[in-house]
Amino acid sequence: MKLHNTERNYSEKLKDIETLARGLPAVSIMEICGTHTMAIGRSGLRRVLPDNIRLISGPGCPVCVTHDREIDNYLELAKDKRVIIATFGDLLRVPGSKGTLNAARSQGAGVVVVYSTLEALRLASNNPDHEVVFLGVGFETTAPTAALSIIQAKSQGLGNYSVYSMHKLVPPALEALLCDGSVKLDGFICPGHVSTIIGTSPYTFVAEQYKKPCVITGFEIHDILDGLYLLLLQMRQNKAKIDIQYIRGVKPDGNPIARKTMDTVFRTGDVLWRGFGVIPNSGLHIREEYRDYDASVKFGLAMDHHYINEKEAICSCGDILKGLKTPNECDLFKGLCTPLNPFGPCMVSTEGACAAYYRYEA
Amino acid sequence: MDTITLAHGSGGRLSRELIEEIIYPIFNNNNGHELYDSALLPLKKGTIAMTTDSFVISPIFFPGGNIGKLAACGTINDLAAAGAIPKYMSVGLIIEEGFLIKDLQEILISLYETAVEADVYVVTGDTKIVERGSADRIYINTSGIGIVPEGASVSPKNINVDDLVIVNGTIGDHGMAILSCREGLSFGVNLKSDCTPLNGLVKELLDVGGISCMRDPTRGGLASILLELAHQSGTKMEICEKAIPLHPSVRAGCDMLGLDPLYLANEGKLAIIANPSKEEEIMRVLQSHPLGKNAQVIGRVASRDLKGTVLLETDLGVKRPLMLLEGEELPRIC
């Protein structure tokens, strides 16, 4: 059989990692981005790493950390006949306590999948008799485009457009994990896309205060291998700093224009994370001067920080998002909880740890 | 009149004008067969193959084709992959009131030209007009009839251990081309749907011999079709990730959206299971044909396995089982 060959030499990179890992104690490395989790699962990387290197999936999937209360809020909103929900595809199958957006759509709710906030704005402009609400789920990567859409809506005088901001920030979650200390972590593979916006400085505390090495890494498997190499190198040299492997995408100071756009529209505040509870200053709320474009104000969407999440109490997503358990250690995994019948968002999101394990590692 | 109205579906004068002035002139040229409610088809000896498919795609115009071309290719390729020589086709149209007649003409001309290219006659059809809001602009159903020559057999039953798994080119082009039409998504370079009739290529392959089975991996992509073949033949297939040809834009788009190219739709691709003794000739035929120039052997049938397993050897050398898609693939947020 003649097989196509590529010049990428993964085995050499793996050998380099083995060499560095030799002599190190058992180390646990967290990838805090769902895209990394999926890439690691798809390639089978966990199965070929040295025994003393353990990769743990962290809270890096924006859908997975979206709280049930937020999901229930937008599902309730979808019932309003005046409202068209504009959403990225990820959220369609995410279950709230009473169904999904997909189910709501099949029962007549106005739910449109968009691929950009530009599309959501156009939807508002083409449907002046409806209120278009864009579901702003995501980290620092997507928050700037949501912010920009609000600025554009205001400048165009579009009164029927608003954003339900469920945006969250990555560094406060890292801090929450490190403060918690319940899981032993020796280093971090930091997210490429988020870092494109925020650069390196928001991670400095991880290296300086907690002495944990960090490498901002791209999403192809050779990126992840190179990222691991750089991480192990820091460990071997007893260093803790913020390295950038993903130099083709990330500058040390990130993208100041995107950050400025984000800061213009949003302010930080305490928000609920699925699996974590309230993390201080980890959410993005729409500023007072843009309140006309804030769906939570426009439609009175409440967030109760004492909300009891019954489903979360049964499923292990909290422990999974914190790296305390792997998905296949959850009692519901592959039984009560499957991608077609997900118990929580981690099983349905295309970046979810449970979905990645179900598809690639179970 | 520029647009379709409900009156075009009334069965009255406008219906007749739509058929006689818009639809009939397009399809009446390629066959010598009159378009009646039922076609009378002279068939030669052999087995008759029949297929039907409905096309409800959005957007209806996309890079590399439109719903008309797709409707023709879908049916022609279903017949061809079954080893049949496609001969005749029906075209059923469901059109939303308000649809532009010039768009209808463009779609039907594409369908007609594709049928001509494949030497297939459109011999019967139907047109229905529905109220605005009852359909998404236009739906097309095509059914096709083909003849399987005596002695020819392509079926999962023929699949044997050691057979090769071959694809005739880059996979996922159609699925990603459709996604690239969406606003805000741009993959830069020249990504078109691979939508094309494959019967010419299939005929050349069947002439070589050694073809155990073929399928066109449309919805559900290459992974789904290989899983289906493995299941139907009771075999375990092993395919190699780095051997699977991918257009750079499909790779980039999949990275961006978190999609797996193995599950993206194709409209001009074949998964070919073939006897290894014919590898050289089959690859020569494929690679000298415009629709097979990027053909690759991507794997083989490894063993008997009643469960029907497909193992993917990843770039890292790990073998993991492919799974059927659970629900539709959804692009991720970031």
Short mmCIF file of N, CA and C in Angstrom, two decimals, chain A residues 1-6 8 10 14 35 41-45 47-48 62-63 88-93 102 105 113 115-116 118-119 122 137-139 141-142 193 220-221 225 338-340 350-351 358-360, chain B residues 164 179 182-185 238 240-244 251 254-261 263 279-280 296-300 312 314-323 325-334:
data_model
loop_
_atom_site.label_atom_id
_atom_site.label_comp_id
_atom_site.label_asym_id
_atom_site.label_seq_id
_atom_site.Cartn_x
_atom_site.Cartn_y
_atom_site.Cartn_z
N MET A 1 0.85 -1.19 0.00
CA MET A 1 0.00 0.00 0.00
C MET A 1 0.90 1.26 0.00
N LYS A 2 0.62 2.12 -0.95
CA LYS A 2 1.42 3.36 -0.98
C LYS A 2 0.66 4.45 -0.27
N LEU A 3 1.20 4.93 0.80
CA LEU A 3 0.50 5.96 1.54
C LEU A 3 1.16 7.30 1.33
N HIS A 4 0.32 8.29 1.25
CA HIS A 4 0.80 9.66 1.17
C HIS A 4 1.66 9.96 2.39
N ASN A 5 2.72 10.68 2.21
CA ASN A 5 3.58 10.98 3.35
C ASN A 5 3.63 12.48 3.59
N THR A 6 3.78 12.89 4.80
CA THR A 6 3.96 14.32 5.05
C THR A 6 5.32 14.49 5.71
N ARG A 8 5.96 16.34 8.24
CA ARG A 8 5.93 16.58 9.68
C ARG A 8 6.46 15.37 10.44
N TYR A 10 6.42 13.92 13.71
CA TYR A 10 5.89 13.93 15.07
C TYR A 10 6.69 13.04 15.99
N LEU A 14 8.00 13.83 19.75
CA LEU A 14 7.64 13.01 20.91
C LEU A 14 8.88 12.52 21.64
N THR A 35 -10.54 23.99 22.68
CA THR A 35 -10.03 23.63 21.36
C THR A 35 -8.80 22.73 21.51
N GLY A 41 -7.61 15.13 22.10
CA GLY A 41 -8.43 13.92 21.98
C GLY A 41 -8.37 13.34 20.58
N ARG A 42 -8.52 14.19 19.58
CA ARG A 42 -8.57 13.73 18.19
C ARG A 42 -7.26 13.06 17.78
N SER A 43 -6.14 13.58 18.28
CA SER A 43 -4.85 13.02 17.86
C SER A 43 -4.46 11.79 18.68
N GLY A 44 -5.09 11.61 19.84
CA GLY A 44 -4.70 10.49 20.70
C GLY A 44 -3.44 10.77 21.50
N LEU A 45 -3.12 12.06 21.69
CA LEU A 45 -1.84 12.43 22.32
C LEU A 45 -1.66 11.82 23.71
N ARG A 47 -2.36 9.09 24.84
CA ARG A 47 -1.93 7.68 24.85
C ARG A 47 -0.45 7.50 24.51
N VAL A 48 0.18 8.54 23.96
CA VAL A 48 1.59 8.35 23.58
C VAL A 48 2.55 9.19 24.41
N PRO A 62 -16.25 27.80 26.70
CA PRO A 62 -17.19 28.83 27.15
C PRO A 62 -18.61 28.32 27.30
N VAL A 63 -18.98 27.32 26.52
CA VAL A 63 -20.33 26.77 26.64
C VAL A 63 -20.44 25.99 27.95
N PHE A 88 -24.50 31.52 18.06
CA PHE A 88 -23.56 30.61 17.42
C PHE A 88 -24.10 29.19 17.60
N GLY A 89 -23.68 28.30 16.71
CA GLY A 89 -24.26 26.96 16.68
C GLY A 89 -24.09 26.15 17.95
N ASP A 90 -23.01 26.42 18.70
CA ASP A 90 -22.71 25.63 19.90
C ASP A 90 -23.88 25.47 20.85
N LEU A 91 -24.69 26.55 20.96
CA LEU A 91 -25.68 26.58 22.04
C LEU A 91 -26.96 25.83 21.71
N LEU A 92 -27.15 25.43 20.45
CA LEU A 92 -28.44 24.88 20.03
C LEU A 92 -28.88 23.68 20.87
N ARG A 93 -27.94 22.79 21.16
CA ARG A 93 -28.32 21.55 21.84
C ARG A 93 -28.05 21.58 23.34
N ASN A 102 -32.80 24.20 20.29
CA ASN A 102 -33.26 23.39 19.16
C ASN A 102 -34.73 23.02 19.32
N ARG A 105 -36.90 26.03 18.93
CA ARG A 105 -37.04 26.39 17.51
C ARG A 105 -38.09 25.51 16.84
N VAL A 113 -29.18 30.63 13.68
CA VAL A 113 -27.74 30.40 13.89
C VAL A 113 -26.98 31.41 13.04
N TYR A 115 -23.00 33.20 12.17
CA TYR A 115 -21.58 32.87 12.19
C TYR A 115 -20.74 34.08 12.57
N SER A 116 -21.41 35.24 12.73
CA SER A 116 -20.71 36.44 13.16
C SER A 116 -21.74 37.40 13.75
N LEU A 118 -21.89 40.37 12.90
CA LEU A 118 -22.33 41.15 11.73
C LEU A 118 -23.65 40.59 11.19
N GLU A 119 -23.75 39.26 11.17
CA GLU A 119 -24.98 38.62 10.71
C GLU A 119 -26.12 38.93 11.66
N ARG A 122 -27.38 42.37 11.00
CA ARG A 122 -28.17 42.41 9.77
C ARG A 122 -29.56 41.81 9.99
N VAL A 137 -21.92 34.36 24.34
CA VAL A 137 -21.20 33.37 25.13
C VAL A 137 -19.78 33.29 24.59
N GLY A 138 -18.81 33.32 25.47
CA GLY A 138 -17.44 33.19 24.99
C GLY A 138 -16.48 33.90 25.93
N PHE A 139 -15.20 33.71 25.66
CA PHE A 139 -14.17 34.36 26.47
C PHE A 139 -13.67 35.63 25.75
N THR A 141 -11.87 36.02 23.37
CA THR A 141 -11.77 35.91 21.91
C THR A 141 -12.98 36.52 21.22
N THR A 142 -14.17 36.23 21.75
CA THR A 142 -15.38 36.65 21.05
C THR A 142 -15.98 37.93 21.63
N HIS A 193 -6.16 31.48 21.09
CA HIS A 193 -7.08 32.51 20.59
C HIS A 193 -7.30 33.61 21.63
N GLU A 220 -2.70 23.20 16.34
CA GLU A 220 -2.36 22.00 15.58
C GLU A 220 -1.54 21.10 16.49
N ILE A 221 -1.50 19.83 16.14
CA ILE A 221 -0.87 18.90 17.07
C ILE A 221 0.63 19.18 17.20
N LEU A 225 2.64 19.74 20.68
CA LEU A 225 3.89 19.04 21.02
C LEU A 225 4.99 20.06 21.35
N THR A 338 -25.17 11.40 27.01
CA THR A 338 -24.52 11.17 25.71
C THR A 338 -24.70 12.44 24.87
N PRO A 339 -23.96 12.57 23.75
CA PRO A 339 -24.12 13.79 22.94
C PRO A 339 -25.55 14.01 22.44
N LEU A 340 -26.29 12.93 22.19
CA LEU A 340 -27.67 13.11 21.73
C LEU A 340 -28.61 13.41 22.87
N THR A 350 -18.87 21.52 21.19
CA THR A 350 -17.79 21.00 20.35
C THR A 350 -16.43 21.23 21.00
N GLU A 351 -16.41 21.94 22.13
CA GLU A 351 -15.15 22.11 22.86
C GLU A 351 -15.21 21.42 24.22
N TYR A 358 -15.93 11.38 24.92
CA TYR A 358 -16.92 10.46 24.35
C TYR A 358 -16.52 10.08 22.94
N ARG A 359 -16.09 11.09 22.19
CA ARG A 359 -15.82 10.87 20.77
C ARG A 359 -14.46 10.22 20.52
N TYR A 360 -13.49 10.59 21.33
CA TYR A 360 -12.13 10.19 20.99
C TYR A 360 -11.42 9.30 22.00
N LEU B 164 -8.20 -2.43 -0.68
CA LEU B 164 -7.74 -1.07 -0.42
C LEU B 164 -8.93 -0.13 -0.26
N LEU B 179 -20.37 26.30 3.95
CA LEU B 179 -20.15 27.12 5.16
C LEU B 179 -19.48 28.44 4.82
N ARG B 182 -21.31 31.70 4.33
CA ARG B 182 -21.89 32.44 5.43
C ARG B 182 -21.13 33.74 5.65
N GLU B 183 -21.87 34.74 6.08
CA GLU B 183 -21.23 36.02 6.34
C GLU B 183 -20.20 35.88 7.44
N GLY B 184 -19.11 36.61 7.29
CA GLY B 184 -18.12 36.62 8.34
C GLY B 184 -17.16 35.46 8.27
N LEU B 185 -17.41 34.51 7.38
CA LEU B 185 -16.47 33.40 7.24
C LEU B 185 -15.78 33.54 5.89
N GLU B 238 -8.99 0.03 8.34
CA GLU B 238 -8.03 0.92 8.99
C GLU B 238 -7.64 1.99 7.99
N CYS B 240 -5.67 5.93 7.36
CA CYS B 240 -4.52 6.67 7.88
C CYS B 240 -4.78 8.17 7.68
N GLU B 241 -4.79 8.91 8.78
CA GLU B 241 -5.14 10.33 8.73
C GLU B 241 -4.28 11.11 7.75
N LYS B 242 -2.96 10.86 7.77
CA LYS B 242 -2.11 11.70 6.93
C LYS B 242 -2.20 11.34 5.45
N ALA B 243 -2.86 10.24 5.14
CA ALA B 243 -3.03 9.88 3.73
C ALA B 243 -4.28 10.51 3.13
N ILE B 244 -5.15 11.04 3.98
CA ILE B 244 -6.43 11.56 3.48
C ILE B 244 -6.22 12.95 2.88
N ARG B 251 -8.90 22.45 5.62
CA ARG B 251 -8.15 22.26 6.88
C ARG B 251 -8.28 23.51 7.76
N CYS B 254 -11.86 24.01 9.07
CA CYS B 254 -12.18 23.05 10.14
C CYS B 254 -11.50 23.46 11.44
N ASP B 255 -10.25 23.92 11.34
CA ASP B 255 -9.55 24.38 12.54
C ASP B 255 -10.30 25.54 13.17
N MET B 256 -10.76 26.46 12.30
CA MET B 256 -11.41 27.67 12.80
C MET B 256 -12.75 27.35 13.47
N LEU B 257 -13.49 26.43 12.85
CA LEU B 257 -14.86 26.19 13.32
C LEU B 257 -14.97 24.96 14.23
N GLY B 258 -13.87 24.26 14.43
CA GLY B 258 -13.92 23.08 15.29
C GLY B 258 -14.67 21.93 14.65
N LEU B 259 -14.58 21.80 13.34
CA LEU B 259 -15.28 20.72 12.65
C LEU B 259 -14.28 19.66 12.20
N ASP B 260 -14.80 18.45 11.99
CA ASP B 260 -13.94 17.35 11.56
C ASP B 260 -14.20 17.10 10.07
N PRO B 261 -13.17 17.26 9.23
CA PRO B 261 -13.39 17.12 7.78
C PRO B 261 -13.92 15.75 7.38
N TYR B 263 -16.32 14.32 8.51
CA TYR B 263 -17.79 14.30 8.58
C TYR B 263 -18.43 15.37 7.69
N GLU B 279 -4.27 -2.30 -7.76
CA GLU B 279 -3.94 -0.96 -7.25
C GLU B 279 -3.32 -0.05 -8.31
N GLU B 280 -2.32 -0.59 -8.98
CA GLU B 280 -1.58 0.26 -9.92
C GLU B 280 -2.49 0.79 -11.03
N GLN B 296 -5.99 9.12 -3.54
CA GLN B 296 -5.03 8.51 -2.62
C GLN B 296 -5.58 7.20 -2.09
N VAL B 297 -4.66 6.26 -1.88
CA VAL B 297 -5.02 5.09 -1.07
C VAL B 297 -4.97 5.56 0.38
N ILE B 298 -6.09 5.45 1.08
CA ILE B 298 -6.10 5.98 2.46
C ILE B 298 -6.13 4.88 3.52
N GLY B 299 -6.26 3.66 3.08
CA GLY B 299 -6.28 2.60 4.09
C GLY B 299 -6.59 1.26 3.48
N ARG B 300 -6.98 0.31 4.32
CA ARG B 300 -7.28 -1.02 3.82
C ARG B 300 -8.29 -1.72 4.73
N LEU B 312 -9.01 4.86 12.79
CA LEU B 312 -8.23 5.93 12.16
C LEU B 312 -6.87 5.99 12.84
N THR B 314 -4.01 8.16 13.69
CA THR B 314 -3.80 9.61 13.70
C THR B 314 -2.37 9.93 13.30
N ASP B 315 -2.11 11.22 13.12
CA ASP B 315 -0.75 11.65 12.75
C ASP B 315 0.28 11.21 13.78
N LEU B 316 -0.16 11.00 15.02
CA LEU B 316 0.77 10.57 16.07
C LEU B 316 0.92 9.06 16.12
N GLY B 317 0.24 8.36 15.20
CA GLY B 317 0.37 6.90 15.16
C GLY B 317 -0.58 6.17 16.09
N VAL B 318 -1.51 6.92 16.74
CA VAL B 318 -2.49 6.30 17.62
C VAL B 318 -3.67 5.83 16.78
N LYS B 319 -4.15 4.62 17.05
CA LYS B 319 -5.32 4.14 16.32
C LYS B 319 -6.55 4.32 17.20
N ARG B 320 -7.52 5.08 16.68
CA ARG B 320 -8.76 5.25 17.46
C ARG B 320 -9.96 4.96 16.56
N PRO B 321 -11.01 4.40 17.16
CA PRO B 321 -12.18 4.08 16.34
C PRO B 321 -12.95 5.32 15.93
N LEU B 322 -13.42 5.35 14.70
CA LEU B 322 -14.31 6.44 14.27
C LEU B 322 -15.70 6.12 14.77
N MET B 323 -16.47 7.17 15.03
CA MET B 323 -17.84 6.98 15.51
C MET B 323 -18.81 7.66 14.56
N LEU B 325 -21.66 10.15 13.61
CA LEU B 325 -21.96 11.48 14.11
C LEU B 325 -23.22 11.42 14.97
N GLU B 326 -23.18 12.07 16.12
CA GLU B 326 -24.37 12.12 16.97
C GLU B 326 -24.99 13.50 16.81
N GLY B 327 -26.07 13.58 16.07
CA GLY B 327 -26.65 14.88 15.76
C GLY B 327 -25.83 15.56 14.68
N GLU B 328 -26.14 16.81 14.40
CA GLU B 328 -25.40 17.50 13.35
C GLU B 328 -24.13 18.12 13.92
N GLU B 329 -23.13 18.35 13.05
CA GLU B 329 -21.91 19.01 13.47
C GLU B 329 -22.22 20.49 13.65
N LEU B 330 -21.87 21.04 14.80
CA LEU B 330 -22.14 22.45 15.04
C LEU B 330 -20.83 23.21 15.17
N PRO B 331 -20.71 24.31 14.41
CA PRO B 331 -19.47 25.08 14.54
C PRO B 331 -19.36 25.67 15.94
N ARG B 332 -18.16 25.77 16.44
CA ARG B 332 -17.99 26.25 17.81
C ARG B 332 -17.89 27.77 17.84
N ILE B 333 -17.83 28.28 19.07
CA ILE B 333 -17.85 29.73 19.28
C ILE B 333 -16.52 30.38 18.92
N CYS B 334 -15.41 29.80 19.40
CA CYS B 334 -14.15 30.50 19.14
C CYS B 334 -13.07 29.54 18.66
#
